[in-house]
Short mmCIF file of C-alpha atoms and ligand atoms in Angstrom, two decimals:
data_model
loop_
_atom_site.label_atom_id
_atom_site.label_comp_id
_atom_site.label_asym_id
_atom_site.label_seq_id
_atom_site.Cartn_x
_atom_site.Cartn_y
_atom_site.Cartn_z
CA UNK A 1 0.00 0.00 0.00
CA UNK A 2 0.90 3.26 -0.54
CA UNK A 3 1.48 5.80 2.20
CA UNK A 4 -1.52 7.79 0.96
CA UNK A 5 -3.87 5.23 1.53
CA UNK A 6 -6.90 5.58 1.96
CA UNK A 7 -8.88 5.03 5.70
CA UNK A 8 -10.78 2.00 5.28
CA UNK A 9 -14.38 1.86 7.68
CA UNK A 10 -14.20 -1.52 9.95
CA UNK A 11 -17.28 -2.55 11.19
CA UNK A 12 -16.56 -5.50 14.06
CA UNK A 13 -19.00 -7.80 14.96
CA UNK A 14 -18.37 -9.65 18.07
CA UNK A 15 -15.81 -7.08 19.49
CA UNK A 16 -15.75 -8.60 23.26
CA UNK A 17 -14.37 -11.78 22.30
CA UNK A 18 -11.19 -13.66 21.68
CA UNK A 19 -11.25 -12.44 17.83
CA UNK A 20 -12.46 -9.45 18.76
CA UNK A 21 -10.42 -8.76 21.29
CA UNK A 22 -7.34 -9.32 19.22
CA UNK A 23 -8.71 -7.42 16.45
CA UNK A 24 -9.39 -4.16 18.45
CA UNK A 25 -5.50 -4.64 19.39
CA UNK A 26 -4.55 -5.14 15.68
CA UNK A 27 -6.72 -1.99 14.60
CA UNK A 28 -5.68 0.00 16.69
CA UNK A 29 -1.82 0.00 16.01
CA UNK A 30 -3.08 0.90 12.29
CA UNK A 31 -4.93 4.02 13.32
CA UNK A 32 -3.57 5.40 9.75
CA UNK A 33 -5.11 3.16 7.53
CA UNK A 34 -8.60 1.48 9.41
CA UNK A 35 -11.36 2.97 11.30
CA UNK A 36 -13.65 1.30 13.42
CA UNK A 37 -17.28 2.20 12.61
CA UNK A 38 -19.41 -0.22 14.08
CA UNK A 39 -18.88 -2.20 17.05
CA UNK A 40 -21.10 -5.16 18.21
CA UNK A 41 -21.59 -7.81 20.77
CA UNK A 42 -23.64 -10.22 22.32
CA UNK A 43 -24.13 -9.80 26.28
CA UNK A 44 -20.93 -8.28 27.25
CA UNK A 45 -22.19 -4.70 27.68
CA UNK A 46 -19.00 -3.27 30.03
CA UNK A 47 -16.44 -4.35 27.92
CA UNK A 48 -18.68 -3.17 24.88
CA UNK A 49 -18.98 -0.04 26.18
CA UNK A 50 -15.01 0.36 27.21
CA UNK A 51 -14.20 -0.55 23.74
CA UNK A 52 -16.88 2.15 22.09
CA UNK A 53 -15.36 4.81 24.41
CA UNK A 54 -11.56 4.32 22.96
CA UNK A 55 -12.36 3.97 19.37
CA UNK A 56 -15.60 6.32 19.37
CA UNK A 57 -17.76 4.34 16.20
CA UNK A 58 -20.65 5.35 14.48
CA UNK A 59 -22.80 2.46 15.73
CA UNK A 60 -22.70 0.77 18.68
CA UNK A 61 -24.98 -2.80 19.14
CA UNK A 62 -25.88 -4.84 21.98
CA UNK A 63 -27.54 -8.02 20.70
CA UNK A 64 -29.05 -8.80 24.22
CA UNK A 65 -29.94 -6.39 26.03
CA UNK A 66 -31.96 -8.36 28.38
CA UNK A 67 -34.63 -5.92 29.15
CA UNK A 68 -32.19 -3.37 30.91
CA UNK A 69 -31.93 0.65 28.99
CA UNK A 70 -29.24 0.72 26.57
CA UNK A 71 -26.79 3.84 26.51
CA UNK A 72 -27.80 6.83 24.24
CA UNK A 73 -27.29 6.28 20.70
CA UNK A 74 -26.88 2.31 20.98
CA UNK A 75 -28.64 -0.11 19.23
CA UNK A 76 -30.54 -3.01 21.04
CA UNK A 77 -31.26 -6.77 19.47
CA UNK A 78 -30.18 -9.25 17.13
CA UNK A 79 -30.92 -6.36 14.06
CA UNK A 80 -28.49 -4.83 14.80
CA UNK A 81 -25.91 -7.37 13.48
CA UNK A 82 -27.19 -6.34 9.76
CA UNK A 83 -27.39 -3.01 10.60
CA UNK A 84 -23.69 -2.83 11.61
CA UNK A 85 -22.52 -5.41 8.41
CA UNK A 86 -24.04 -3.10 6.33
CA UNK A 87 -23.31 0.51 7.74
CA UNK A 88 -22.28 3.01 5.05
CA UNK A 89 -19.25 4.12 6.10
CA UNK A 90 -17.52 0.27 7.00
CA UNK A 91 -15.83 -1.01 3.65
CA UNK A 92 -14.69 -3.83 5.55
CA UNK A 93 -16.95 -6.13 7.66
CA UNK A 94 -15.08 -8.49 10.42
CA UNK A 95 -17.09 -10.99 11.76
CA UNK A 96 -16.16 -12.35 14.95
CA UNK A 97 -19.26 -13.74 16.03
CA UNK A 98 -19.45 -17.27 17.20
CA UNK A 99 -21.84 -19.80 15.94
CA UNK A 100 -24.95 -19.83 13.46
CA UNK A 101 -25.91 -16.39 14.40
CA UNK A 102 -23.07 -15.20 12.07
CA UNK A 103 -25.16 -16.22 9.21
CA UNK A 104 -27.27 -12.97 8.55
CA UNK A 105 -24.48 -10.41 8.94
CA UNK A 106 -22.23 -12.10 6.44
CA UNK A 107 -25.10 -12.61 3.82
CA UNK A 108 -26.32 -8.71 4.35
CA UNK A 109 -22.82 -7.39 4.19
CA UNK A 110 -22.14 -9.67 1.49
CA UNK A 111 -24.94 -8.12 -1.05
CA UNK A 112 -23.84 -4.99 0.41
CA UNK A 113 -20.83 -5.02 -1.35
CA UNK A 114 -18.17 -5.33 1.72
CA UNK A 115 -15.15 -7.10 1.99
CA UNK A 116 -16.18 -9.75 4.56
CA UNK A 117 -13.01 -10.68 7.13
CA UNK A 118 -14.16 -13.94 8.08
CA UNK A 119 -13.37 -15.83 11.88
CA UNK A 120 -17.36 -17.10 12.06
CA UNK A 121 -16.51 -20.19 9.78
CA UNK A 122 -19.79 -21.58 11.08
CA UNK A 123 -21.82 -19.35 8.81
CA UNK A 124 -19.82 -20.23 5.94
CA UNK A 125 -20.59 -24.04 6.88
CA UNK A 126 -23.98 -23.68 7.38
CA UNK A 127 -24.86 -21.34 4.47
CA UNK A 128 -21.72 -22.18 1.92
CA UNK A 129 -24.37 -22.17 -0.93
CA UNK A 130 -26.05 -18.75 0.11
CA UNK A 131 -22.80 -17.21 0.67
CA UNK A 132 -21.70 -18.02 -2.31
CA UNK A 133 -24.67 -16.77 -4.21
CA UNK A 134 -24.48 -13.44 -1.82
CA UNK A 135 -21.16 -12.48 -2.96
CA UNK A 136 -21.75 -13.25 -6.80
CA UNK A 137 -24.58 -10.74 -6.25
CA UNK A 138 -23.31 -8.15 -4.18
CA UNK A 139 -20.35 -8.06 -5.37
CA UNK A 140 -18.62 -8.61 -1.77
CA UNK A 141 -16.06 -10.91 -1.33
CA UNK A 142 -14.78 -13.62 1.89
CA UNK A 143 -11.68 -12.98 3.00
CA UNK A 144 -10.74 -16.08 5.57
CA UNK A 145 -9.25 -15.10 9.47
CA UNK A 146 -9.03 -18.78 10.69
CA UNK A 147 -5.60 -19.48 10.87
CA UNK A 148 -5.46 -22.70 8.68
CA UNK A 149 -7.37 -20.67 5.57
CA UNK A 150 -5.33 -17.95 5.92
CA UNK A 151 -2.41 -19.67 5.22
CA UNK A 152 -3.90 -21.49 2.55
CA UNK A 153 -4.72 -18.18 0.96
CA UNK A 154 -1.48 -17.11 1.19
CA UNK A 155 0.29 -20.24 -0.25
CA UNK A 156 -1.84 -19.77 -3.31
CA UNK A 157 -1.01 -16.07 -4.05
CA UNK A 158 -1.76 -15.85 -8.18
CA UNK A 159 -3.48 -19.33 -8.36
CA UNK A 160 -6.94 -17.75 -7.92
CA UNK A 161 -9.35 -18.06 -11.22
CA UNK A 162 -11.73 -15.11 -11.80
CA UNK A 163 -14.24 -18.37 -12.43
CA UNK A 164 -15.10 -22.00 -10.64
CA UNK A 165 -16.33 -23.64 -7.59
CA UNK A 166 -16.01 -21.58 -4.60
CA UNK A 167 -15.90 -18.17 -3.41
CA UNK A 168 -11.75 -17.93 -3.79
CA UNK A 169 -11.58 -20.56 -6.82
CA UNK A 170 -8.08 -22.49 -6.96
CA UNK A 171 -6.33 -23.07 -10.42
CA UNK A 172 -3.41 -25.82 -10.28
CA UNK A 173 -3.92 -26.94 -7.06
CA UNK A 174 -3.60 -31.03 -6.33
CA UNK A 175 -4.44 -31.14 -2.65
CA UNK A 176 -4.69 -29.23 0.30
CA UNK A 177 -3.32 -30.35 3.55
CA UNK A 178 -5.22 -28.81 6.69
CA UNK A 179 -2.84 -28.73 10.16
CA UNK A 180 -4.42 -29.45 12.94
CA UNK A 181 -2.87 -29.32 16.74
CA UNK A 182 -5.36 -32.35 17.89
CA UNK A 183 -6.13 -30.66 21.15
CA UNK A 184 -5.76 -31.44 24.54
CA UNK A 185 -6.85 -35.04 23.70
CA UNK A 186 -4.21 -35.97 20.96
CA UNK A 187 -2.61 -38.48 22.93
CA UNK A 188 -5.67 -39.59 25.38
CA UNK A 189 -7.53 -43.21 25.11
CA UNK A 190 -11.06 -43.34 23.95
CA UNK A 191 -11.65 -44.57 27.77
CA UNK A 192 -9.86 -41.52 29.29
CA UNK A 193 -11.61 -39.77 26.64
CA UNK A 194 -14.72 -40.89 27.74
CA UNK A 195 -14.72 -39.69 31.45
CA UNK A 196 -12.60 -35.95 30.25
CA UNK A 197 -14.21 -33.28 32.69
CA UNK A 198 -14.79 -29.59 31.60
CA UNK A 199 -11.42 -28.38 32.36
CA UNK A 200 -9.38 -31.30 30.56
CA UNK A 201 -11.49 -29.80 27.44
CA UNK A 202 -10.70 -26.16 27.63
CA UNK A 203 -7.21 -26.80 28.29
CA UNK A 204 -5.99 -26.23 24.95
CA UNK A 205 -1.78 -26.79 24.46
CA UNK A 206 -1.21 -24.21 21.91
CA UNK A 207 -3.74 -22.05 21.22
CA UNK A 208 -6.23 -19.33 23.54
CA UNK A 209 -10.18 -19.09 22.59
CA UNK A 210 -13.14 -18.74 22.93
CA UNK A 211 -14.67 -21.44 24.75
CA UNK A 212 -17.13 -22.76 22.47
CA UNK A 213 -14.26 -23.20 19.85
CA UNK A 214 -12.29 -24.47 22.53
CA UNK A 215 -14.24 -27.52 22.95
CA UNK A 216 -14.39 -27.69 19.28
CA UNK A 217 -10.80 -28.29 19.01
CA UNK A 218 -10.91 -31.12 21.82
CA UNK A 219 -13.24 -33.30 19.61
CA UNK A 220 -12.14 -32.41 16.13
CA UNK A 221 -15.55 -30.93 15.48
CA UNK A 222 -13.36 -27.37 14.78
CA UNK A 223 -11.13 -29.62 11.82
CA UNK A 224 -14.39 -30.75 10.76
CA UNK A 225 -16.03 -27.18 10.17
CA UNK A 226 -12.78 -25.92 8.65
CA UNK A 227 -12.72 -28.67 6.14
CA UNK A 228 -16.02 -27.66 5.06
CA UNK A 229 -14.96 -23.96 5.50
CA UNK A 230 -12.06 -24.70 3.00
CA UNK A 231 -14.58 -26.54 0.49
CA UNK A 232 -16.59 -23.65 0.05
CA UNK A 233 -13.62 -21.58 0.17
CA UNK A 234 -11.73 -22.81 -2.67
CA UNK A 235 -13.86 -25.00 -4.18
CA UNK A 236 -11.46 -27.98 -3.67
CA UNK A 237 -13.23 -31.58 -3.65
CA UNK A 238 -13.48 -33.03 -0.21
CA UNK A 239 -11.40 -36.32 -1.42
CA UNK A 240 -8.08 -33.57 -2.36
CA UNK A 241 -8.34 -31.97 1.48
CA UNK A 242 -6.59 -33.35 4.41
CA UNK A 243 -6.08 -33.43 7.67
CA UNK A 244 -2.68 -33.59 9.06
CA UNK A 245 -2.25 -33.72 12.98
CA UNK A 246 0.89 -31.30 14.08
CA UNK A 247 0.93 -30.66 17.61
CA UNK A 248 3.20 -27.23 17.17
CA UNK A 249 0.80 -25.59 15.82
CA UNK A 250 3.80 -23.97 13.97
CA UNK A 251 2.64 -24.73 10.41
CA UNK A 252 -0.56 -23.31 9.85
CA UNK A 253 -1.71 -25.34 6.45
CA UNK A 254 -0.19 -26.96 3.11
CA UNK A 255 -0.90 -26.66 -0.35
CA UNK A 256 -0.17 -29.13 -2.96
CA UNK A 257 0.33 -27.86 -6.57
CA UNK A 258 -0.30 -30.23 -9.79
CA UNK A 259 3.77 -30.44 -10.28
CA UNK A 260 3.75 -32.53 -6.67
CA UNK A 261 5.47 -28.94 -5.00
CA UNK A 262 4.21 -28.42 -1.71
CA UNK A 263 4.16 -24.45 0.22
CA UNK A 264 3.43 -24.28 3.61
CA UNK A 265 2.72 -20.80 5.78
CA UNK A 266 4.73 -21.21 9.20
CA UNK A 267 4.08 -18.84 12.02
CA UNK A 268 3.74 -18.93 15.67
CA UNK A 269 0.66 -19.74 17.09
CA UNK A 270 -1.08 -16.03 17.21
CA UNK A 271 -4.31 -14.90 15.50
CA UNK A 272 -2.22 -11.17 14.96
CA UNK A 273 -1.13 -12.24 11.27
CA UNK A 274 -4.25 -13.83 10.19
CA UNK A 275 -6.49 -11.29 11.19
CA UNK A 276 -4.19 -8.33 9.93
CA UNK A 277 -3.74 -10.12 6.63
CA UNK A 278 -7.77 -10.31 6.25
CA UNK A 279 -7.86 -6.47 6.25
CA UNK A 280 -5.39 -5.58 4.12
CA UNK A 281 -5.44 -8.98 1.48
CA UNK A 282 -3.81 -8.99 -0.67
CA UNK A 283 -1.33 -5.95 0.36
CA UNK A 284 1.01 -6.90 2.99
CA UNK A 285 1.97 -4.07 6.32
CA UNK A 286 4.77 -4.14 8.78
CA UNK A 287 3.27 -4.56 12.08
CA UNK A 288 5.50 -4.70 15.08
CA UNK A 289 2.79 -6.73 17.06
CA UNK A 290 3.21 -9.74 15.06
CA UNK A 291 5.14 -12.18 16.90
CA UNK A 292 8.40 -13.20 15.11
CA UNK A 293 8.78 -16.37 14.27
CA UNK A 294 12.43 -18.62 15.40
CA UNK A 295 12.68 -21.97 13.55
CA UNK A 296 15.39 -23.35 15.66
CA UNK A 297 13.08 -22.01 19.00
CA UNK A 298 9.98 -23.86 17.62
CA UNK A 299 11.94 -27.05 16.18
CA UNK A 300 11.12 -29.70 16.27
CA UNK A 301 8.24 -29.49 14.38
CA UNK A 302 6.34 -32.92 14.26
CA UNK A 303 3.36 -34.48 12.26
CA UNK A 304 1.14 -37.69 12.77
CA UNK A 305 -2.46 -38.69 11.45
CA UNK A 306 -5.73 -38.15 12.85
CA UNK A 307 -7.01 -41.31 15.16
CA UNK A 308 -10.09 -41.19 13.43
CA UNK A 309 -11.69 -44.17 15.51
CA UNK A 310 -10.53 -41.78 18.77
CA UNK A 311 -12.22 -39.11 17.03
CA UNK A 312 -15.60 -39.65 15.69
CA UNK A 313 -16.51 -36.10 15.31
CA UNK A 314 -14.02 -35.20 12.27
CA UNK A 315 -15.45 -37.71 10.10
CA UNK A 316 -19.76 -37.31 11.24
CA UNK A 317 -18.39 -33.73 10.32
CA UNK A 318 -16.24 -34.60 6.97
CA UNK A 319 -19.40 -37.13 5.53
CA UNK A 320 -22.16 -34.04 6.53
CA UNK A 321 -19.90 -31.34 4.25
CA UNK A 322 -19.73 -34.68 1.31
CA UNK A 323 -23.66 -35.21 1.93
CA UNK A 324 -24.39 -31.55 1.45
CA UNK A 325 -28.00 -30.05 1.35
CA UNK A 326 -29.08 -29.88 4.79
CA UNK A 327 -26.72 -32.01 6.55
CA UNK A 328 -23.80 -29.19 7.03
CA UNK A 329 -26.27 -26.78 8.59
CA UNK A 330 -27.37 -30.12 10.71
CA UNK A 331 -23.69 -30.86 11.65
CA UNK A 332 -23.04 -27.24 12.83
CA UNK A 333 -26.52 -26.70 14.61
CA UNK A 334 -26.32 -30.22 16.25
CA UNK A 335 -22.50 -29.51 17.36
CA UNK A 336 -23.14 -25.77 18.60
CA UNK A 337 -26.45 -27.45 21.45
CA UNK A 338 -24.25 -30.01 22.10
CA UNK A 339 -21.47 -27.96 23.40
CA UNK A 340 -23.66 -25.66 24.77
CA UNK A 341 -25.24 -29.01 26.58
CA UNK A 342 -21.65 -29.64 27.52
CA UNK A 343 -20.43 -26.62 28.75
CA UNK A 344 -23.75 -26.66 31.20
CA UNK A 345 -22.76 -30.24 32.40
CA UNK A 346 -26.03 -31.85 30.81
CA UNK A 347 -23.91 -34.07 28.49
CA UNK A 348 -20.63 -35.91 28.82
CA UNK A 349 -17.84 -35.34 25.77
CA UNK A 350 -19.03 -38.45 24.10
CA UNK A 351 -22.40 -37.51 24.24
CA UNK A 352 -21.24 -34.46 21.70
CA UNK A 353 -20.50 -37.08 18.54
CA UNK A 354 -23.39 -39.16 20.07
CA UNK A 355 -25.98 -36.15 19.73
CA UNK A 356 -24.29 -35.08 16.62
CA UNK A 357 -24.67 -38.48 15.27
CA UNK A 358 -28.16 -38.97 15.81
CA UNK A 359 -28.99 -35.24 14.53
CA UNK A 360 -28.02 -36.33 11.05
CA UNK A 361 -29.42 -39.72 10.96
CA UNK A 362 -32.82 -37.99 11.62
CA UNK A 363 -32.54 -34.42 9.72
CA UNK A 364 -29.48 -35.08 6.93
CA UNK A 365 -32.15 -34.80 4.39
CA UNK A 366 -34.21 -31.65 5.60
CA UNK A 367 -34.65 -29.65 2.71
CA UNK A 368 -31.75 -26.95 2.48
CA UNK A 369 -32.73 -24.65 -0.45
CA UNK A 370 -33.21 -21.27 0.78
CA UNK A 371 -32.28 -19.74 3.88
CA UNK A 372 -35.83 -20.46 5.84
CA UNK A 373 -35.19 -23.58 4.98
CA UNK A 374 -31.98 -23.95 6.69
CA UNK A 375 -32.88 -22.12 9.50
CA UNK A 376 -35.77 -24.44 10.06
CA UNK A 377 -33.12 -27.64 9.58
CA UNK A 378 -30.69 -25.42 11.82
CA UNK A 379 -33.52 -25.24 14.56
CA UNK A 380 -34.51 -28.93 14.21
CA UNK A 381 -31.31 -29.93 14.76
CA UNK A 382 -30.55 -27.69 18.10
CA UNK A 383 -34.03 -29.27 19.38
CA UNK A 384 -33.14 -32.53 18.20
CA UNK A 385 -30.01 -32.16 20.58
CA UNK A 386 -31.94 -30.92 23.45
CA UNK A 387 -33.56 -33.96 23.87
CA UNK A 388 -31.14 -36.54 23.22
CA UNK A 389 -30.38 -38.75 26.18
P1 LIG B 401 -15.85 -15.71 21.75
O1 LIG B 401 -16.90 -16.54 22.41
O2 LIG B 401 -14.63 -15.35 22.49
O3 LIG B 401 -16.54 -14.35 21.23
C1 LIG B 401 -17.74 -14.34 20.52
C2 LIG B 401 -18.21 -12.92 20.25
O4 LIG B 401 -19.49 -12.99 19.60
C3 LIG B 401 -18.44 -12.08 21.51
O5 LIG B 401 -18.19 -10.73 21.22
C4 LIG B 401 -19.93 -12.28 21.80
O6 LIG B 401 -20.48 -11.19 22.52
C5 LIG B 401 -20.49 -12.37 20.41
N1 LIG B 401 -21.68 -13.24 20.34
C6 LIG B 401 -21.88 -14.42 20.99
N2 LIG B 401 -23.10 -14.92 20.68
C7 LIG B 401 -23.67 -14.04 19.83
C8 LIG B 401 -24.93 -13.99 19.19
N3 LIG B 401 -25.87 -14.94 19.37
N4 LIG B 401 -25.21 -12.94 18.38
C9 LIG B 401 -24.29 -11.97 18.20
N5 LIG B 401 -23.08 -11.95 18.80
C10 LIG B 401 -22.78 -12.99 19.61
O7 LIG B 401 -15.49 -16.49 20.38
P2 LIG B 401 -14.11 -16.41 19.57
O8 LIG B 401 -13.17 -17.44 20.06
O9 LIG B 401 -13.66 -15.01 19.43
O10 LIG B 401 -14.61 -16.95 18.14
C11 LIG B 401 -15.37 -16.15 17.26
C12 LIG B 401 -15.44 -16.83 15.89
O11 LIG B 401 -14.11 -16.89 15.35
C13 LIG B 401 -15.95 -18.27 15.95
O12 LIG B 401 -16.68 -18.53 14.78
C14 LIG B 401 -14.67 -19.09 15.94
O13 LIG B 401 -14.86 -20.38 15.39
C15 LIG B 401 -13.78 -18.25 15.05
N6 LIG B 401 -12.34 -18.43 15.27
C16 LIG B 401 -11.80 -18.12 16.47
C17 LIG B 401 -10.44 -18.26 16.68
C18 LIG B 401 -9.80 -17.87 17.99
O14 LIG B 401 -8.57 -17.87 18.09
N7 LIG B 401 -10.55 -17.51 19.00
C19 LIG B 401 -9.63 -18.76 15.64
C20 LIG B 401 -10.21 -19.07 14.43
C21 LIG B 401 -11.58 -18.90 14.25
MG1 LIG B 402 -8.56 -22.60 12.67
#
């Protein structure tokens, strides 16, 4: 970029959280080149309003108000997701949102015309048709913030076709190899496995989240959404993506071209590069809060396969995004009350592949062809998984 660039608007949905968090940090050491314009969140209304009174937005939304009287100027309820994705003065949208309630904002923001910044893969899992169909309309475009689709993205700098499957198509590309760290779990038995507590889950080795994507990355369910996430990505066939278990969590993803050469993206395990990279794609700044990366401190670096049998989630996931239709909305709905059931101690870890499981035996084939229709299989699903015993 030049140094008369221009200020880009940055509207950030889901500003209290891990993402968001790190974002607000990443923004605000490039003062010079992004604004923030709109700022949302959930139920976090201090740390919502802290953050609104350093960087002074346009909009400010609370998605939950819960009855109480919002500040002056704020903007109460789950509207005001679309209103912020879609705000005149954000170029950029950054959705940090977790879960299915992601879906709107990137669709809205996406006809809108706006450079979507994704971290809420679940929409794009959920929706992958829609979104698609969004952006070919609008004219807005996905740029990925999960780590492992970042790097992809990178490796494949001047392989993207103006035409194809997907929203970033992929010319030349054999296979693409998806890292995964395998969680706190990597090495555990299915019987240890089977009695892991709440605190064995969120104890993630290399990485800090969010919790709900915390437990994600315990039972694979988080490889399982990003596999789908990188499908309707790059439009690469689920039989040429892998999944590669490397506990460093040093190499962030692999792409294999058609002459059998393979580039990797390597990095320490920090969400600073992706999500800086997601705002200024494909442009490159210096930023002195990146952490630098040591090969000989981060050596050795190490890679196994995925116990698959250990695992069951990856592959109920893997089959849902090769089923299509309905079933990926299913597998994300299903996964998102199960955790939920599991973080409130109402179901044991198995019980998440177990609810999953029986989710998509009963709904796979819910009809999936417009968004009331997936909402309806999305709502199914989460009731579906309130029940199970
Ligand atoms: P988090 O739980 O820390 O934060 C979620 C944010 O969304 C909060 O600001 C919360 O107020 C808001 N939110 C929650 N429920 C909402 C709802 N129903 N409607 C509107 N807003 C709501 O989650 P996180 O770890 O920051 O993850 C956010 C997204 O980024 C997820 O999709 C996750 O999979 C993805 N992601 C996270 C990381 C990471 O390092 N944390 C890495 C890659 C991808
Ligand atoms: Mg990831």
């Amino acid at each position: 970029m030049s140094s008369a660039a221009e200020v880009r608007g940055v509207a950030l949905l889901g500003a209290t959280g891990s993402i968001g968090e790190t974002a607000r940090r990443v923004l605000a050491r490039h003062a010079d080149r992004f604004r923030v314009v709109a700022l949302t969140a959930n139920g976090s209304r201090d740390a919502l309003a802290a953050a609104a009174a350093r960087l002074a937005p346009a909009m400010v939304g609370l998605v939950s108000p819960n009855g109480t009287p919002l500040p002056p100027g704020w903007r109460g309820g789950p509207e005001c997701l679309v209103e912020a994705a879609t705000h005149p003065d954000a170029a950029i949208v950054l959705n940090a949102v977790v879960g299915a309630a992601g879906l709107d904002a990137t669709l809205a923001a996406l006809r809108a015309g706006k450079r979507v910044a994704l971290a809420n893969k679940e929409s794009l899992v959920m929706g992958g048709a829609l979104v698609q169909r969004a952006a070919r309309e609008g004219g807005g475009a996905v740029v990925p913030v999960d780590s492992e689709h970042s790097a992809l993205l990178q490796c494949v700098s001047g392989r993207i076709a103006t035409e194809g499957e997907g929203l970033l198509p992929l010319t030349g590309v054999r296979r693409v190899v998806i890292t995964a760290s395998g969680g706190p779990f990597r090495t555990w038995s299915s019987e240890r496995i089977r009695g892991a507590q709440l605190a064995d889950a969120l104890a993630h080795p290399t990485w800090s989240m969010g919790r709900k994507i915390t437990v994600d990355s315990a039972s694979l369910a988080n490889k399982a959404l990003e596999v789908i996430e990188a499908h309707v990505l790059f439009g690469v066939p689920y039989d040429r993506i892998e999944v590669v278990v490397h506990p460093q969590s040093i190499v962030h993803s692999m792409v294999e071209f058609d002459d059998g050469s393979v580039l990797a993206q390597l990095g320490v395990p920090s969400m600073e590069l992706p999500i800086l990279y997601s705002l200024t794609y494909p442009d490159r700044l210096e930023d002195p809060g990146v952490p630098r990366f040591d090969p000989v401190a981060s050596s050795p670096l190490t890679f196994e396969s995925v116990r698959d049998a250990v695992f069951p989630t990856l592959g109920l996931g893997i089959a849902a995004g090769r089923r299509g239709g309905a079933a990926p909305a299913v597998f994300n709905a299903a996964n998102e009350a199960a955790v939920a059931r599991f973080l409130d101690g109402s179901l044991d870890f198995p019980g998440i592949p177990g609810a999953i499981g029986r989710a998509l035996e009963r709904l796979a084939d819910h009809p999936a062809n417009d968004l009331p229709a997936l909402l309806a299989a999305d709502a199914a699903a989460r009731a579906h998984v309130k029940e199970y015993r």
